[in-house]
JSON list of C-alpha atoms in Angstrom, two decimals:
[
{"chain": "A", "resi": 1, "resn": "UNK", "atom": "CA", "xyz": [2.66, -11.80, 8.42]},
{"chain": "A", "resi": 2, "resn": "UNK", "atom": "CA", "xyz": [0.19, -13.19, 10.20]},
{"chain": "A", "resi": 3, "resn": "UNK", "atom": "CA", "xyz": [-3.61, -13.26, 9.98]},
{"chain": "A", "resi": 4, "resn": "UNK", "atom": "CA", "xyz": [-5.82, -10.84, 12.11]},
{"chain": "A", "resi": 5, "resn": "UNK", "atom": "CA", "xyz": [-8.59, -13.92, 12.39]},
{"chain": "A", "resi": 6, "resn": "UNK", "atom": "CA", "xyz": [-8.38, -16.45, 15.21]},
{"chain": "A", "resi": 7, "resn": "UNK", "atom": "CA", "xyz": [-10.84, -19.96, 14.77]},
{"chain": "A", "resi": 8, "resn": "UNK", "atom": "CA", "xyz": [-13.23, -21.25, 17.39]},
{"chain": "A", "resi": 9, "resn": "UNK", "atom": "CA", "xyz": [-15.90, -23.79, 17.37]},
{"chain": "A", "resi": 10, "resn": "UNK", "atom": "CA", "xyz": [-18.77, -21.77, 16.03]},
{"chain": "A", "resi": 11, "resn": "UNK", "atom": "CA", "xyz": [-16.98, -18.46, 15.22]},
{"chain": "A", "resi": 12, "resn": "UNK", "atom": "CA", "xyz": [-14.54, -16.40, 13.69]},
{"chain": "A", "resi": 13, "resn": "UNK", "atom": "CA", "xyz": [-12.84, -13.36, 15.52]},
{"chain": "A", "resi": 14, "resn": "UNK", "atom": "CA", "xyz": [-11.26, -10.46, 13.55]},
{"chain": "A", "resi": 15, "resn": "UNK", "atom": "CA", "xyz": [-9.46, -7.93, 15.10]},
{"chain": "A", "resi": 16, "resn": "UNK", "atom": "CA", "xyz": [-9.50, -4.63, 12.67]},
{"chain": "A", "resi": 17, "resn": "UNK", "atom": "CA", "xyz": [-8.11, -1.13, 13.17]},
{"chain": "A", "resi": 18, "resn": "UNK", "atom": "CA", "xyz": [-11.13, 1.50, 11.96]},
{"chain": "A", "resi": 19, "resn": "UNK", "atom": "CA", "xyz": [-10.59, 4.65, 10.61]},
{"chain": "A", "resi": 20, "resn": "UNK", "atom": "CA", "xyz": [-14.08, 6.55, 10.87]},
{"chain": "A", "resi": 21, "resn": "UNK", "atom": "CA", "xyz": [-14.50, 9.90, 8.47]},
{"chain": "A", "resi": 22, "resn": "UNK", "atom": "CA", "xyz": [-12.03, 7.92, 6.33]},
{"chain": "A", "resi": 23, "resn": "UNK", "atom": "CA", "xyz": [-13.63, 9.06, 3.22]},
{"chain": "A", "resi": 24, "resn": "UNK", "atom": "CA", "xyz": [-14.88, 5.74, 1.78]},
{"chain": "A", "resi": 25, "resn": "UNK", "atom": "CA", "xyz": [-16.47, 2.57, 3.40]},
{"chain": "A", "resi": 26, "resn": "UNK", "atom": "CA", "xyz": [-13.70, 0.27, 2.27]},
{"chain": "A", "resi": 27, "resn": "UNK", "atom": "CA", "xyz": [-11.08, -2.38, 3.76]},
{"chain": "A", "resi": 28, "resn": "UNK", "atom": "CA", "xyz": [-7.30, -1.75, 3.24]},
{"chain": "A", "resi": 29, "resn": "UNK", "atom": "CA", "xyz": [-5.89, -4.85, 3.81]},
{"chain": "A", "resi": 30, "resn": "UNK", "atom": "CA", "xyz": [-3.90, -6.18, 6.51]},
{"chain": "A", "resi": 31, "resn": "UNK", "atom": "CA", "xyz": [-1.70, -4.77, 8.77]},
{"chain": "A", "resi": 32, "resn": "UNK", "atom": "CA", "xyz": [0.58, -4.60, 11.68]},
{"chain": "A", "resi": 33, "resn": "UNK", "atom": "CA", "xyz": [0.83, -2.76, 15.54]},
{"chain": "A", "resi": 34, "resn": "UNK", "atom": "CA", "xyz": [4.09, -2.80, 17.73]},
{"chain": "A", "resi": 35, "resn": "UNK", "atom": "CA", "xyz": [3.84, -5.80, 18.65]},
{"chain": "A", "resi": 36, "resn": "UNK", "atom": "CA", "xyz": [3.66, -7.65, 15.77]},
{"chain": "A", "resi": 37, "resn": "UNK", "atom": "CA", "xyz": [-0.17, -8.56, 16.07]},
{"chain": "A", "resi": 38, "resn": "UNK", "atom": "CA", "xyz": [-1.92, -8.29, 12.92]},
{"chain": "A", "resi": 39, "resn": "UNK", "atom": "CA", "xyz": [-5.39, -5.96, 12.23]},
{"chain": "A", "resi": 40, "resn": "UNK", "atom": "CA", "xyz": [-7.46, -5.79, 9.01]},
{"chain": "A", "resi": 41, "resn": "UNK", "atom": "CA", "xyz": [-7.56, -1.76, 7.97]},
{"chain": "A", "resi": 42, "resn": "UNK", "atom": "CA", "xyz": [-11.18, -0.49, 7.87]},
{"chain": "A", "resi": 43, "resn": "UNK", "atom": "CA", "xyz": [-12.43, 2.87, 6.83]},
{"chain": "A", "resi": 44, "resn": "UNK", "atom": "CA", "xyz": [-15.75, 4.06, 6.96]},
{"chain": "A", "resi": 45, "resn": "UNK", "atom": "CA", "xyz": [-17.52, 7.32, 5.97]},
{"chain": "A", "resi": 46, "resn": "UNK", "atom": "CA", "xyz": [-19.52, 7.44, 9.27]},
{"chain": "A", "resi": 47, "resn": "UNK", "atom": "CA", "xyz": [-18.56, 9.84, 12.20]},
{"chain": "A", "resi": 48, "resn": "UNK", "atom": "CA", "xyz": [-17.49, 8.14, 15.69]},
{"chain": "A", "resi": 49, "resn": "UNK", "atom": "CA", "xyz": [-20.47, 9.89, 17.32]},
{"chain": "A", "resi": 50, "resn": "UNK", "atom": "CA", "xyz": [-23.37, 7.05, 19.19]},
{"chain": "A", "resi": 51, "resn": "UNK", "atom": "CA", "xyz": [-21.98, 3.82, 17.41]},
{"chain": "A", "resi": 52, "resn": "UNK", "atom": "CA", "xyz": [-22.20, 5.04, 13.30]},
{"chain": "A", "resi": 53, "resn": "UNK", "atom": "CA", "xyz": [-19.25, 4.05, 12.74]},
{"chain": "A", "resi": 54, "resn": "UNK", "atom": "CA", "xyz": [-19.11, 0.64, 14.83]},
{"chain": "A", "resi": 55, "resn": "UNK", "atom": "CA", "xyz": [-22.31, 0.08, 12.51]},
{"chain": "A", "resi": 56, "resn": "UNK", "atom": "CA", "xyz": [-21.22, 0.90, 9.87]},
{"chain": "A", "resi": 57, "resn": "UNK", "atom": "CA", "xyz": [-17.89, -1.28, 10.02]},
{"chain": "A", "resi": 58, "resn": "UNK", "atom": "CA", "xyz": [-20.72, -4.64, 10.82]},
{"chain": "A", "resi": 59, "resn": "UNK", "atom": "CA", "xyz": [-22.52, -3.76, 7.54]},
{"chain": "A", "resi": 60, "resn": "UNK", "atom": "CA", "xyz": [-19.19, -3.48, 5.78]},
{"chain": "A", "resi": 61, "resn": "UNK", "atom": "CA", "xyz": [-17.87, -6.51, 7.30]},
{"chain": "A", "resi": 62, "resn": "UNK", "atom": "CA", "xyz": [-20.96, -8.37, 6.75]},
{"chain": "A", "resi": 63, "resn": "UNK", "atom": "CA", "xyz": [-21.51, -7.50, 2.90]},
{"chain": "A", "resi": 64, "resn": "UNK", "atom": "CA", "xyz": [-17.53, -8.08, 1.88]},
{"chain": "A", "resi": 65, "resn": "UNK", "atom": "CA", "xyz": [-17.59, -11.87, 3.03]},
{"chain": "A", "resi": 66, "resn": "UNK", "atom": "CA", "xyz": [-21.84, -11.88, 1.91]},
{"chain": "A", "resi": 67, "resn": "UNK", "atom": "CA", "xyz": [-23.33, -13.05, 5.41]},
{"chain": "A", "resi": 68, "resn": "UNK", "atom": "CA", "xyz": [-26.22, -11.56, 7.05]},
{"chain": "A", "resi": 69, "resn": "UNK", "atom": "CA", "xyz": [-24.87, -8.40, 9.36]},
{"chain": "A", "resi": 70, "resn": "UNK", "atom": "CA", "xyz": [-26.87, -10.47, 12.26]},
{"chain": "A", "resi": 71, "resn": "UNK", "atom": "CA", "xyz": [-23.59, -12.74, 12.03]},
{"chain": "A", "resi": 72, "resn": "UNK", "atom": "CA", "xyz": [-21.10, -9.91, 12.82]},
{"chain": "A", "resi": 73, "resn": "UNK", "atom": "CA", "xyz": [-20.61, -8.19, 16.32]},
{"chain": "A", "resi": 74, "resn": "UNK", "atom": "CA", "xyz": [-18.49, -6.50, 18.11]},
{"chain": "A", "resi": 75, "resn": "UNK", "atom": "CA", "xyz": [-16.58, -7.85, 21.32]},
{"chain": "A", "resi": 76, "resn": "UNK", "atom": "CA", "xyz": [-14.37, -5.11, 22.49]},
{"chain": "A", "resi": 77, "resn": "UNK", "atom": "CA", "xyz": [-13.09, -1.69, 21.56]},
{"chain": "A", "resi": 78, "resn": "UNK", "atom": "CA", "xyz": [-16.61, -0.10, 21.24]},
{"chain": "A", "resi": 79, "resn": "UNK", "atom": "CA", "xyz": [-15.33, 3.67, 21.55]},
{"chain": "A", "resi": 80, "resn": "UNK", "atom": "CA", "xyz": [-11.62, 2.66, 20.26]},
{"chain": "A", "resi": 81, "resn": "UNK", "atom": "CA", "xyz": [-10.06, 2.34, 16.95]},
{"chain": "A", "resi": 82, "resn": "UNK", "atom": "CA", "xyz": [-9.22, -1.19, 17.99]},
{"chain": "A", "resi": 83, "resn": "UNK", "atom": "CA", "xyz": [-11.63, -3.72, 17.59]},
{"chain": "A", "resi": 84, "resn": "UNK", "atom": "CA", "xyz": [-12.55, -6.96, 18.02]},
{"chain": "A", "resi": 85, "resn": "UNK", "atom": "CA", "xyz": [-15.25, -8.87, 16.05]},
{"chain": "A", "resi": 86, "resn": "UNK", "atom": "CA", "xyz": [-17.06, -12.20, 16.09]},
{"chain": "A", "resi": 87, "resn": "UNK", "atom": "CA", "xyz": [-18.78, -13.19, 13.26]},
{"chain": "A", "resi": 88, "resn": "UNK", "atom": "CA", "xyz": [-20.29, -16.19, 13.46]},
{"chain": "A", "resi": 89, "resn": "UNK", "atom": "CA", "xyz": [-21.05, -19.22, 11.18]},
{"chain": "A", "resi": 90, "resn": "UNK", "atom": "CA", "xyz": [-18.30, -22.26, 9.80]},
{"chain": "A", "resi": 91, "resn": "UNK", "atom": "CA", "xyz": [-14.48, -20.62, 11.25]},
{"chain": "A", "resi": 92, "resn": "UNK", "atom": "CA", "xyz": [-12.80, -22.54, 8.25]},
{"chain": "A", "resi": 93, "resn": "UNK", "atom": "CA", "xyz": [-15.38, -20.98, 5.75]},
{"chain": "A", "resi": 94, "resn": "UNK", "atom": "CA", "xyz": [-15.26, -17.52, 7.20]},
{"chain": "A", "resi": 95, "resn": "UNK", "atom": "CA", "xyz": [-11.19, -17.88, 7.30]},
{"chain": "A", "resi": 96, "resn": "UNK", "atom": "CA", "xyz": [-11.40, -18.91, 3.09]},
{"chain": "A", "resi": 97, "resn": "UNK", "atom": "CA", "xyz": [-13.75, -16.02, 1.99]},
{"chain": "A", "resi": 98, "resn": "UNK", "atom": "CA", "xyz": [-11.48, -13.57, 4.18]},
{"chain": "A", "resi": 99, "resn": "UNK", "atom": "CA", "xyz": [-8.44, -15.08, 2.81]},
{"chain": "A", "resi": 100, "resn": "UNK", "atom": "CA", "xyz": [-10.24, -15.00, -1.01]},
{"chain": "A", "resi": 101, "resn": "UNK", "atom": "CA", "xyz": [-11.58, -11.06, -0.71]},
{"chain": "A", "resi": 102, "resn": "UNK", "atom": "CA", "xyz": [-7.96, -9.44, 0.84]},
{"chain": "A", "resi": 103, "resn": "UNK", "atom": "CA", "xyz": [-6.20, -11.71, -1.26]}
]
């Protein structure tokens, strides 16, 4: 399967599928949509109600590879249960500490 990151110069961008009211603020591990593109599986506790959730997915995001949550945004798919994130710093770190915590 292949990995929901893509590498740029100064940045990483993940594209995750989040499940808000999921019950638990953790990440599920990879998966797939129709089309074969790959998402990392997010839950969060937060409702989808004035960007809780989206905030809550940057501080989970931020505190499972240990960066500062001032590193992680979001590019697209404010109000949608696709996303796409940048989180900045080294791509080729980011990409090893991803690869490390989902295993």
């Amino acid at each position: 399967m292949s990995r929901p990151w893509s590498l740029f110069g100064d940045h990483l961008r993940l594209a995750v599928r989040l499940t808000p009211n999921g019950g638990r603020d953790v990440l599920d591990g990879i998966g797939a949509d129709g089309e074969g593109e790959a998402f990392l599986k997010a839950r969060v506790t937060a409702v989808p109600e004035k960007g809780k959730a989206n905030k809550a997915l940057i501080l989970l995001i931020a505190q499972s590879l240990r960066i500062p949550k001032s590193s992680v945004s979001l590019i697209s798919g404010d109000t949608a249960r696709k996303k796409i994130l940048r989180i900045d710093g080294d791509p080729e770190d980011l990409a090893k500490k991803l690869e490390i915590f989902l295993g």
